[in-house]
Amino acid sequence: MLGLMQQWPLLCHKIIDFAARQHGHREIVSRSVEGPVVRTTYAALHKRARQVAQRLERDGFVAGDRIATLAWNSARHMECWYGAMGMGGVYHTLNPRLFPHQIAWIMNDAEDKLIFVDLTFMPLIEKIAPGVPSLKKIVVLTDAAHMPETALPNVVPYEEWIAEADGDFVWREFEENTAAGMCYTSGTTGEPKGVVYSHRSNVLHAMMAAMPDAMGISSRDVVLPVVPMFHANAWGLAQSAPMVGAKMVMPGGKMDGASIYELLETEKVTFSAAVPTIWLMLLQYLEETGKELPHLTRVVIGGSACPRVITQKFRENYGVEVIHAWGMTEMSPLGSLCSLKPEVQDLSGDALFDIKQKQGFAPFGVEMKVTDDENGERPWDGKTFGRLKVRGPAVARSYYRGAGAEQFDEDGWFDTGDVAHIDANGYMQITDRAKDVIKSGGEWISTIELENVAVGHPEVAEAAAIGLPHPKWDERPLLVVVRKPDKTVGKEEILSYMEGKVAKWWLPDDVVFVDEIPHTAAGKILKTKLREQFKDHHLPTA
Ligand code: ADP
């Protein structure tokens, strides 16, 4: 027997229809690339998104075409997303922090037809475009007055381009599993792989993200996504904020402490989201200036492990709750968030921060398990770690063109490549990436934990742990350390500092000092490069 309820396909443009109808006057404030802070509303954004859709069709673009963006967070960038999706196109965010040849590779793999580019990235697209034959048009997100000189063909200013359409456009109809967006993984471990979101997965993800134990945002919030739209969909905020009718504040390209603070203050931001480095910059700025955060109540922090000191300072000095989150491009991207269940909400002091240090529990729509190498499920005891696997309606079931097939199993579980444990209350904690974990005598050593402990030393600026081959134990840890300026800390001091803070057999077999540790475009430690750099290093214990 079938239910007798209506078919109402979950399509992304219904989100912006809703925002325009129910929250039409709500503002979207953007720091423009041209300079000034500019303001628009959901009603106006809705109309301009339809102008984008109309203009795309008039230029001959059709459903299924990949419409790339190389842009900061702004209302214009959102118009391009909704306009492209509403005519059946597929928005494709590009990460400008990658090397030009990597971006060109990705654009060719996706066969992008048109690109929306911020002024900032004109020099970049000038390098890339000639090597991308599928590209027919470049729309610069500015007006004619600000257009730069360029030798590239088919380049037009956005404002004049959409002004040729009146916005009298009816969204195209298609079914909810139609592709809506694309984003490539950053390729830290091999070629980048394309993830293709559907309308249905984006809508469901936006609902999951907004729920009270996830980001918990509402129309009373003022939301500042510092996390870029090109970094895993701004963690869904370009969809969940309009879905709940929250005012949005878009930082454009300026993400230093002073610029972010200015927006937090003048726009009375209540909720924000970004990677740890952004918050370290903001906290440093607050400490230097003695300024306060009277409006901000919650920040979501993820992308890499959030150091305890950030959570602690936000809470104790500024009354701001940190929600630690974990996810990945393949998961749209949210996988878990660390809200407090009743079982832990009354904890205080270190016990509370121990919980907040975890990446949290999976919301409805994400199933999670940890397994051993033979795919046997491991217990939820908060210490037995294994491969973290997930499934759900906003988790990839395949990469574009079938790349990376070994990460998807027959039961529909996706192997995240992360190593984690889950406690009895369902709180998951990442201990490593599977490729980085050190396998010593059949047991696993968490490099993240070694690094966290090492950076607690007052003279250590950054630390990275890698496994080196060992004749007896298979692998043993080497700790690579960057000292703080003018500091002289040595190997023995670091090892004795770490003693007692990790299991004895986890202690690194050697410590080396370097001026710099290599990072990926997303700011994560590039372990592949470090392993290459130290492949001939001789451990004193070997
Ligand atoms: P990439 O996989 O190319 O680095 P993503 O931005 O999708 O790009 O990153 C996802 C990965 O980032 C996760 O698999 C995990 O290893 C790491 N990560 C994300 N959030 C956290 C977190 N809160 N703590 C630790 N690691 C995290």
Coordinates of C-alpha atoms and ligand atoms in Angstrom, one line a residue:
M1 CA 0.0 0.0 0.0
L2 CA 1.3 3.4 -0.9
G3 CA 1.0 6.6 1.1
L4 CA -1.4 9.2 -0.3
M5 CA 0.7 12.3 0.3
Q6 CA 1.8 14.8 -2.3
Q7 CA 5.0 14.4 -4.3
W8 CA 6.9 17.6 -3.6
P9 CA 10.4 17.1 -5.0
L10 CA 13.2 18.4 -2.7
L11 CA 14.6 21.0 -5.0
C12 CA 17.2 23.6 -3.9
H13 CA 15.4 26.6 -5.5
K14 CA 12.5 25.9 -3.2
I15 CA 14.7 27.1 -0.4
I16 CA 15.2 30.5 -1.9
D17 CA 11.5 30.7 -2.9
F18 CA 10.7 30.1 0.8
A19 CA 13.2 32.7 2.0
A20 CA 11.9 35.3 -0.4
R21 CA 8.2 34.6 0.6
Q22 CA 8.6 34.2 4.4
H23 CA 11.7 36.3 5.1
G24 CA 11.8 38.6 2.1
H25 CA 13.2 41.6 3.9
R26 CA 15.9 39.7 5.8
E27 CA 19.3 41.0 4.8
I28 CA 22.3 39.5 3.2
V29 CA 25.3 41.7 4.0
S30 CA 28.5 41.2 2.0
R31 CA 31.9 42.7 2.1
S32 CA 32.4 43.3 -1.6
V33 CA 35.6 42.7 -3.4
E34 CA 35.4 46.2 -4.7
G35 CA 35.6 47.5 -1.1
P36 CA 32.3 48.7 0.5
V37 CA 30.0 46.6 2.6
V38 CA 26.8 46.1 0.5
R39 CA 23.3 45.0 1.5
T40 CA 20.6 43.0 -0.2
T41 CA 17.6 40.9 0.9
Y42 CA 16.3 37.4 0.2
A43 CA 13.6 38.9 -2.0
A44 CA 16.1 40.7 -4.1
L45 CA 18.5 37.8 -4.2
H46 CA 15.6 35.6 -5.4
K47 CA 14.9 37.9 -8.3
R48 CA 18.5 38.1 -9.3
A49 CA 18.9 34.4 -9.1
R50 CA 16.1 34.1 -11.6
Q51 CA 17.9 36.7 -13.8
V52 CA 21.0 34.5 -13.7
A53 CA 18.9 31.4 -14.7
Q54 CA 17.3 33.4 -17.6
R55 CA 20.6 34.7 -18.8
L56 CA 22.3 31.3 -18.7
E57 CA 19.5 29.9 -20.9
R58 CA 19.6 32.8 -23.2
D59 CA 23.3 32.2 -23.7
G60 CA 22.6 28.6 -24.7
F61 CA 23.5 26.8 -21.5
V62 CA 21.3 23.8 -20.7
A63 CA 20.4 21.5 -17.9
G64 CA 23.3 19.4 -16.7
D65 CA 25.9 22.0 -17.7
R66 CA 28.6 22.6 -15.1
I67 CA 28.7 26.2 -14.1
A68 CA 31.9 26.9 -12.2
T69 CA 32.5 29.6 -9.5
L70 CA 35.9 31.0 -8.4
A71 CA 34.6 33.4 -5.7
W72 CA 34.5 34.5 -2.1
N73 CA 31.4 34.3 0.0
S74 CA 29.0 37.0 -1.1
A75 CA 25.3 37.5 -2.0
R76 CA 26.3 37.5 -5.7
H77 CA 28.0 34.1 -5.3
M78 CA 24.7 32.8 -3.8
E79 CA 22.7 34.2 -6.7
C80 CA 24.9 32.3 -9.1
W81 CA 24.4 29.0 -7.2
Y82 CA 20.6 29.4 -7.0
G83 CA 20.3 30.6 -10.6
A84 CA 22.4 27.8 -12.0
M85 CA 20.6 25.1 -10.0
G86 CA 17.1 26.6 -10.9
M87 CA 17.7 26.1 -14.6
G88 CA 19.0 22.5 -14.0
G89 CA 22.6 23.5 -14.1
V90 CA 25.3 22.2 -11.7
Y91 CA 27.2 24.8 -9.7
H92 CA 30.9 23.8 -9.4
T93 CA 32.9 25.5 -6.7
L94 CA 36.6 25.8 -7.3
N95 CA 39.2 26.3 -4.5
P96 CA 41.4 29.3 -5.5
R97 CA 44.1 28.1 -3.0
L98 CA 45.0 25.2 -5.3
F99 CA 47.8 25.5 -7.8
P100 CA 46.6 26.7 -11.3
H101 CA 47.4 23.4 -12.9
Q102 CA 45.3 21.6 -10.3
I103 CA 42.3 23.9 -10.9
A104 CA 42.7 23.4 -14.7
W105 CA 42.8 19.7 -14.2
I106 CA 39.6 19.8 -12.1
M107 CA 37.8 22.1 -14.6
N108 CA 38.7 19.8 -17.5
D109 CA 37.5 16.7 -15.5
A110 CA 34.2 18.5 -14.8
E111 CA 34.0 20.0 -18.3
D112 CA 32.9 23.4 -16.9
K113 CA 31.1 25.5 -19.5
L114 CA 30.9 28.9 -17.8
I115 CA 32.7 30.4 -14.9
F116 CA 31.7 33.2 -12.4
V117 CA 34.9 34.8 -11.2
D118 CA 35.6 37.4 -8.5
L119 CA 37.9 40.3 -9.5
T120 CA 40.5 38.9 -7.1
F121 CA 40.9 35.8 -9.3
M122 CA 41.2 37.4 -12.7
P123 CA 45.0 36.8 -12.8
L124 CA 44.3 33.2 -11.9
I125 CA 41.7 32.6 -14.5
E126 CA 43.9 34.2 -17.1
K127 CA 46.4 31.5 -16.5
I128 CA 43.9 28.7 -16.4
A129 CA 41.2 29.5 -19.0
P130 CA 43.4 28.9 -22.2
G131 CA 43.9 25.3 -21.0
V132 CA 40.2 24.5 -20.5
P133 CA 38.6 24.1 -24.0
S134 CA 35.1 23.4 -22.6
L135 CA 34.9 26.9 -21.2
K136 CA 32.6 29.2 -23.3
K137 CA 32.1 32.2 -21.1
I138 CA 33.7 34.1 -18.2
V139 CA 31.4 36.3 -16.1
V140 CA 33.3 38.7 -13.8
L141 CA 31.4 39.3 -10.5
T142 CA 31.4 43.1 -10.8
D143 CA 30.0 45.9 -13.0
A144 CA 31.4 47.5 -16.2
A145 CA 33.0 50.4 -14.2
H146 CA 35.2 47.9 -12.3
M147 CA 36.1 45.6 -15.2
P148 CA 39.8 44.9 -15.6
E149 CA 41.6 44.8 -18.9
T150 CA 42.0 41.3 -20.2
A151 CA 43.1 39.5 -23.3
L152 CA 40.7 36.6 -22.7
P153 CA 37.8 36.2 -25.1
N154 CA 34.1 36.1 -24.0
V155 CA 34.5 38.0 -20.7
V156 CA 31.5 40.0 -19.5
P157 CA 30.7 42.0 -16.3
Y158 CA 28.1 40.3 -14.2
E159 CA 25.8 43.3 -13.4
E160 CA 25.4 44.3 -17.1
W161 CA 25.0 40.6 -18.1
I162 CA 22.1 39.9 -15.7
A163 CA 20.6 43.4 -16.3
E164 CA 19.6 42.1 -19.8
A165 CA 17.1 39.7 -18.1
D166 CA 14.0 40.8 -16.2
G167 CA 13.9 37.9 -13.8
D168 CA 10.5 36.8 -15.1
F169 CA 11.5 33.1 -15.0
V170 CA 9.8 30.0 -13.8
W171 CA 12.3 27.5 -12.3
R172 CA 12.7 24.5 -14.5
E173 CA 11.1 21.2 -13.4
F174 CA 13.1 18.0 -12.9
E175 CA 13.3 15.3 -10.3
E176 CA 15.0 15.6 -7.0
N177 CA 17.9 13.3 -7.7
T178 CA 19.1 15.7 -10.5
A179 CA 22.7 16.9 -9.9
A180 CA 22.7 20.3 -8.2
G181 CA 26.4 20.9 -7.4
M182 CA 29.9 19.7 -7.6
C183 CA 33.0 20.0 -5.4
Y184 CA 36.3 18.2 -5.7
T185 CA 38.3 16.8 -2.8
S186 CA 41.5 18.6 -2.4
G187 CA 43.6 15.7 -3.5
T188 CA 46.1 15.6 -0.6
T189 CA 46.2 11.9 -1.3
G190 CA 46.2 11.4 -5.1
E191 CA 44.2 13.1 -7.9
P192 CA 41.3 15.2 -6.7
K193 CA 38.0 13.4 -6.9
G194 CA 34.6 14.9 -7.9
V195 CA 31.7 14.8 -5.5
V196 CA 28.3 15.4 -7.1
Y197 CA 25.5 16.6 -4.9
S198 CA 21.8 16.2 -5.8
H199 CA 19.0 18.6 -5.1
R200 CA 17.6 16.1 -2.7
S201 CA 20.9 15.6 -0.8
N202 CA 21.4 19.3 -0.5
V203 CA 17.9 20.0 0.8
L204 CA 18.1 17.1 3.3
H205 CA 21.6 18.2 4.4
A206 CA 20.4 21.8 4.9
M207 CA 17.6 20.5 7.2
M208 CA 20.0 18.3 9.1
A209 CA 22.4 21.1 9.5
A210 CA 19.8 23.5 10.9
M211 CA 18.5 21.1 13.6
P212 CA 18.8 22.2 17.2
D213 CA 21.6 19.7 18.1
A214 CA 23.4 20.4 14.9
M215 CA 24.0 24.1 14.1
G216 CA 20.6 25.1 15.7
I217 CA 20.0 28.2 13.6
S218 CA 16.8 30.1 13.3
S219 CA 15.3 33.3 11.8
R220 CA 16.5 35.2 14.9
D221 CA 20.1 34.4 14.2
V222 CA 22.6 36.4 12.3
V223 CA 24.9 33.9 10.5
L224 CA 28.4 34.7 9.4
P225 CA 29.9 31.8 7.3
V226 CA 33.6 32.5 7.3
V227 CA 34.1 29.0 5.9
P228 CA 34.2 29.6 2.1
M229 CA 31.4 28.4 -0.2
F230 CA 34.3 26.7 -2.1
H231 CA 35.3 24.7 1.0
A232 CA 32.7 22.0 1.2
N233 CA 29.6 24.2 0.5
A234 CA 30.3 26.6 3.4
W235 CA 29.3 23.6 5.5
G236 CA 25.8 23.9 4.1
L237 CA 25.1 27.5 5.4
A238 CA 24.3 29.0 2.0
Q239 CA 21.3 26.6 2.1
S240 CA 20.4 26.2 5.7
A241 CA 20.5 30.0 6.5
P242 CA 17.8 30.8 3.8
M243 CA 15.9 27.7 4.8
V244 CA 15.4 29.1 8.3
G245 CA 15.3 32.8 7.2
A246 CA 18.4 33.8 9.1
K247 CA 20.1 37.1 8.2
M248 CA 23.5 36.4 6.5
V249 CA 26.8 38.2 6.7
M250 CA 29.3 37.3 4.0
P251 CA 33.0 38.2 4.6
G252 CA 34.2 38.3 1.0
G253 CA 38.0 37.9 0.8
K254 CA 38.9 39.5 4.1
M255 CA 39.3 36.9 6.9
D256 CA 41.8 38.5 9.2
G257 CA 40.9 39.1 12.8
A258 CA 40.1 42.8 12.5
S259 CA 37.9 42.4 9.4
I260 CA 35.9 39.5 10.9
Y261 CA 35.6 41.4 14.2
E262 CA 34.2 44.4 12.4
L263 CA 31.4 42.4 10.8
L264 CA 30.7 40.5 14.0
E265 CA 30.3 43.8 15.8
T266 CA 28.5 46.0 13.3
E267 CA 26.1 43.3 12.1
K268 CA 25.5 41.8 15.5
V269 CA 26.4 38.3 14.4
T270 CA 25.1 35.6 16.7
F271 CA 26.4 32.5 14.9
S272 CA 29.5 31.8 12.9
A273 CA 31.5 28.9 11.4
A274 CA 35.2 28.5 10.4
V275 CA 38.3 26.4 10.6
P276 CA 40.5 26.7 13.8
T277 CA 43.1 29.1 12.2
I278 CA 40.5 31.8 11.7
W279 CA 39.5 31.7 15.3
L280 CA 43.1 31.7 16.5
M281 CA 43.5 35.0 14.5
L282 CA 40.3 36.4 16.0
L283 CA 41.2 35.5 19.6
Q284 CA 44.7 37.0 19.1
Y285 CA 43.0 40.2 17.8
L286 CA 40.6 40.3 20.8
E287 CA 43.5 39.8 23.2
E288 CA 45.6 42.6 21.6
T289 CA 42.7 45.1 21.5
G290 CA 40.8 44.1 24.7
K291 CA 37.6 44.0 22.7
E292 CA 34.6 41.8 23.6
L293 CA 32.0 39.7 21.8
P294 CA 28.6 40.9 23.0
H295 CA 26.4 39.4 20.3
L296 CA 28.1 36.2 19.3
T297 CA 26.7 33.1 21.1
R298 CA 27.9 30.0 19.1
V299 CA 30.7 29.1 16.7
V300 CA 31.0 25.9 14.8
I301 CA 34.7 24.8 14.4
G302 CA 35.8 22.0 12.1
G303 CA 37.9 21.1 9.1
S304 CA 40.7 20.0 11.4
A305 CA 40.8 19.2 15.1
C306 CA 39.9 22.2 17.2
P307 CA 42.6 22.9 19.9
R308 CA 41.2 22.9 23.4
V309 CA 42.6 26.3 24.1
I310 CA 40.2 27.8 21.5
T311 CA 37.1 26.2 23.1
Q312 CA 38.2 27.2 26.5
K313 CA 39.0 30.8 25.7
F314 CA 35.8 31.3 23.8
R315 CA 33.7 30.0 26.7
E316 CA 35.6 31.4 29.7
N317 CA 36.6 34.8 28.3
Y318 CA 33.8 35.6 25.9
G319 CA 30.8 33.5 26.8
V320 CA 30.7 31.9 23.4
E321 CA 29.9 28.2 23.0
V322 CA 32.2 26.3 20.6
I323 CA 30.5 23.4 18.7
H324 CA 33.2 21.2 17.4
A325 CA 32.2 19.5 14.1
W326 CA 33.6 16.9 11.8
G327 CA 32.8 16.3 8.1
M328 CA 34.1 16.1 4.6
T329 CA 33.3 17.1 1.1
E330 CA 31.9 13.6 0.5
M331 CA 29.3 14.2 3.2
S332 CA 28.0 17.6 2.0
P333 CA 29.9 18.0 4.5
L334 CA 28.5 17.6 8.0
G335 CA 29.1 14.2 9.7
S336 CA 29.0 15.0 13.4
L337 CA 28.6 18.0 15.8
C338 CA 29.5 18.2 19.4
S339 CA 26.3 19.5 21.1
L340 CA 25.7 18.5 24.7
K341 CA 23.3 15.6 25.4
P342 CA 21.7 15.4 28.8
E343 CA 24.2 12.7 29.8
V344 CA 27.0 15.2 29.7
Q345 CA 25.5 18.7 29.9
D346 CA 26.1 19.1 33.7
L347 CA 29.8 18.3 33.4
S348 CA 32.2 21.2 34.2
G349 CA 35.9 22.0 34.1
D350 CA 38.2 19.5 32.4
A351 CA 35.5 16.8 32.1
L352 CA 33.4 19.2 30.0
F353 CA 36.3 20.2 27.8
D354 CA 37.2 16.5 27.3
I355 CA 33.8 16.1 25.7
K356 CA 34.0 19.3 23.7
Q357 CA 37.3 18.1 22.4
K358 CA 35.5 15.3 20.6
Q359 CA 34.0 15.8 17.2
G360 CA 30.5 15.0 18.5
F361 CA 27.6 12.7 17.5
A362 CA 26.0 12.1 14.2
P363 CA 22.7 13.9 13.5
F364 CA 19.7 12.2 12.0
G365 CA 20.7 11.3 8.4
V366 CA 24.2 10.1 9.2
E367 CA 24.9 6.5 10.3
M368 CA 28.3 5.8 11.7
K369 CA 30.5 2.9 12.7
V370 CA 34.1 2.0 13.4
T371 CA 35.6 -1.2 12.0
D372 CA 38.8 -3.1 12.1
D373 CA 40.8 -4.0 9.0
E374 CA 38.5 -7.0 8.4
N375 CA 35.4 -4.8 8.5
G376 CA 34.3 -6.2 11.9
E377 CA 32.5 -3.5 13.9
R378 CA 34.4 -2.2 17.0
P379 CA 32.7 -1.4 20.3
W380 CA 31.5 2.1 21.3
D381 CA 33.7 2.2 24.4
G382 CA 35.4 5.5 23.8
K383 CA 38.9 4.0 23.3
T384 CA 38.9 1.2 20.7
F385 CA 39.6 2.9 17.5
G386 CA 39.1 1.8 13.9
R387 CA 38.2 2.9 10.4
L388 CA 35.3 5.4 10.5
K389 CA 32.5 4.5 8.0
V390 CA 29.3 6.4 7.3
R391 CA 26.2 6.3 5.2
G392 CA 23.2 8.5 4.7
P393 CA 21.2 10.5 2.2
A394 CA 23.8 13.3 1.9
V395 CA 26.8 11.0 1.7
A396 CA 28.4 10.3 -1.7
R397 CA 27.7 6.8 -3.2
S398 CA 30.3 7.2 -5.8
Y399 CA 32.9 9.8 -7.0
Y400 CA 32.4 11.4 -10.4
R401 CA 33.5 9.1 -13.3
G402 CA 33.8 6.2 -10.8
A403 CA 37.2 7.3 -9.2
G404 CA 38.1 5.9 -5.8
A405 CA 35.6 3.0 -6.0
E406 CA 37.4 1.1 -3.2
Q407 CA 36.1 3.5 -0.6
F408 CA 32.5 2.4 -1.2
D409 CA 31.4 -1.1 -0.1
E410 CA 28.4 -3.2 -1.2
D411 CA 26.3 -2.4 1.9
G412 CA 26.5 1.3 1.0
W413 CA 29.1 2.3 3.7
F414 CA 31.6 4.9 2.7
D415 CA 35.1 4.6 4.2
T416 CA 35.9 8.1 5.3
G417 CA 39.7 7.4 5.5
D418 CA 39.6 8.7 9.1
V419 CA 40.3 6.7 12.2
A420 CA 38.1 7.3 15.2
H421 CA 36.6 5.9 18.4
I422 CA 33.0 6.3 19.6
D423 CA 32.0 6.4 23.3
A424 CA 28.9 4.9 25.0
N425 CA 27.0 8.2 24.6
G426 CA 27.7 8.2 20.8
Y427 CA 30.4 10.9 20.8
M428 CA 33.0 10.2 18.1
Q429 CA 36.6 11.3 18.3
I430 CA 38.9 11.4 15.3
T431 CA 42.3 10.0 16.2
D432 CA 43.9 10.0 12.8
R433 CA 43.6 9.6 9.1
A434 CA 43.9 6.0 8.0
K435 CA 47.0 6.8 5.9
D436 CA 48.7 8.5 8.7
V437 CA 48.1 6.2 11.7
I438 CA 51.2 4.6 13.0
K439 CA 51.0 0.8 13.2
S440 CA 53.4 -0.4 15.8
G441 CA 53.6 -4.0 16.8
G442 CA 50.1 -4.6 15.5
E443 CA 48.7 -1.7 17.6
W444 CA 47.8 1.7 16.4
I445 CA 49.3 5.0 17.5
S446 CA 47.3 8.2 17.0
T447 CA 49.4 10.9 15.4
I448 CA 46.8 13.6 16.2
E449 CA 47.2 12.8 19.8
L450 CA 51.0 12.9 19.8
E451 CA 50.8 16.3 18.0
N452 CA 48.2 17.7 20.4
V453 CA 50.4 16.8 23.3
A454 CA 53.6 18.1 21.7
V455 CA 52.1 21.5 20.8
G456 CA 51.1 21.9 24.5
H457 CA 54.8 22.5 25.2
P458 CA 55.3 26.3 25.5
E459 CA 58.2 26.4 23.1
V460 CA 56.6 24.4 20.3
A461 CA 54.9 26.2 17.5
E462 CA 53.8 23.2 15.4
A463 CA 54.4 19.5 15.5
A464 CA 53.7 16.6 13.1
A465 CA 54.1 12.9 13.8
I466 CA 54.8 10.3 11.1
G467 CA 55.5 6.6 11.1
L468 CA 58.9 5.4 9.9
P469 CA 59.7 1.7 9.1
H470 CA 61.2 -0.2 12.0
P471 CA 62.7 -3.7 11.9
K472 CA 61.0 -5.0 15.0
W473 CA 57.8 -3.0 15.4
D474 CA 56.9 -2.4 11.6
E475 CA 56.6 1.3 12.3
R476 CA 57.6 3.7 15.1
P477 CA 56.8 7.5 15.5
L478 CA 59.1 10.3 14.5
L479 CA 58.1 13.7 15.8
V480 CA 58.8 16.7 13.5
V481 CA 58.8 20.0 15.4
V482 CA 58.9 23.7 14.6
R483 CA 60.1 25.7 17.5
K484 CA 58.6 29.1 18.4
P485 CA 60.8 32.0 17.3
D486 CA 64.0 32.3 19.4
K487 CA 63.3 29.2 21.4
T488 CA 65.8 26.4 21.9
V489 CA 63.8 23.4 23.3
G490 CA 65.5 20.1 22.6
K491 CA 64.6 16.4 22.0
E492 CA 65.0 15.3 25.6
E493 CA 62.9 18.1 27.0
I494 CA 60.1 17.4 24.6
L495 CA 60.1 13.7 25.3
S496 CA 60.0 14.2 29.1
Y497 CA 57.2 16.7 28.7
M498 CA 55.2 14.1 26.7
E499 CA 55.9 11.3 29.2
G500 CA 52.8 10.4 31.2
K501 CA 50.5 12.4 28.8
V502 CA 50.4 9.5 26.3
A503 CA 51.0 5.7 26.7
K504 CA 54.7 4.9 27.2
W505 CA 54.9 2.9 24.0
W506 CA 53.5 5.8 22.0
L507 CA 56.4 8.1 22.8
P508 CA 58.3 9.1 19.6
D509 CA 61.5 7.2 19.0
D510 CA 63.1 10.4 17.8
V511 CA 62.4 14.2 17.5
V512 CA 63.7 16.4 14.7
F513 CA 63.5 20.2 14.3
V514 CA 62.7 22.0 11.1
D515 CA 62.0 25.6 10.2
E516 CA 58.7 24.8 8.5
I517 CA 56.2 21.9 8.1
P518 CA 54.5 21.6 4.6
H519 CA 50.8 22.2 4.4
T520 CA 48.0 21.5 1.9
A521 CA 45.9 24.2 0.2
A522 CA 43.3 23.7 3.0
G523 CA 46.0 24.4 5.6
K524 CA 46.3 20.8 6.8
I525 CA 49.7 19.2 7.4
L526 CA 51.0 17.5 4.3
K527 CA 52.1 14.2 5.7
T528 CA 52.9 12.6 2.3
K529 CA 55.6 15.2 1.8
L530 CA 56.9 14.8 5.3
R531 CA 57.2 11.1 4.9
E532 CA 59.1 11.6 1.6
Q533 CA 61.3 14.2 3.3
F534 CA 62.3 11.8 6.2
K535 CA 62.2 8.5 4.3
D536 CA 66.0 8.0 4.9
H537 CA 65.9 9.2 8.5
H538 CA 67.5 6.6 10.8
L539 CA 65.6 6.0 14.0
P540 CA 68.1 5.5 16.9
T541 CA 66.0 2.5 18.0
A542 CA 66.1 0.7 14.6
Ligands
ADP1 P1 40.2 16.8 2.2 O1 39.6 15.4 2.5 O2 40.6 16.9 0.8 O3 41.2 17.2 3.2 P2 37.9 18.0 3.4 O4 37.8 19.5 3.5 O5 36.7 17.3 2.9 O6 39.0 17.8 2.3 O7 38.4 17.4 4.7 C1 37.9 16.3 5.3 C2 38.8 15.8 6.3 O8 39.2 16.8 7.3 C3 38.2 14.7 7.2 O9 38.2 13.5 6.6 C4 39.1 14.7 8.4 O10 40.3 14.0 8.3 C5 39.5 16.2 8.5 N1 38.6 16.9 9.5 C6 37.5 17.6 9.3 N2 37.0 18.0 10.5 C7 37.8 17.6 11.5 C8 37.8 17.7 12.9 N3 36.9 18.5 13.5 N4 38.8 17.1 13.6 C9 39.8 16.4 12.9 N5 39.8 16.2 11.6 C10 38.9 16.8 10.9

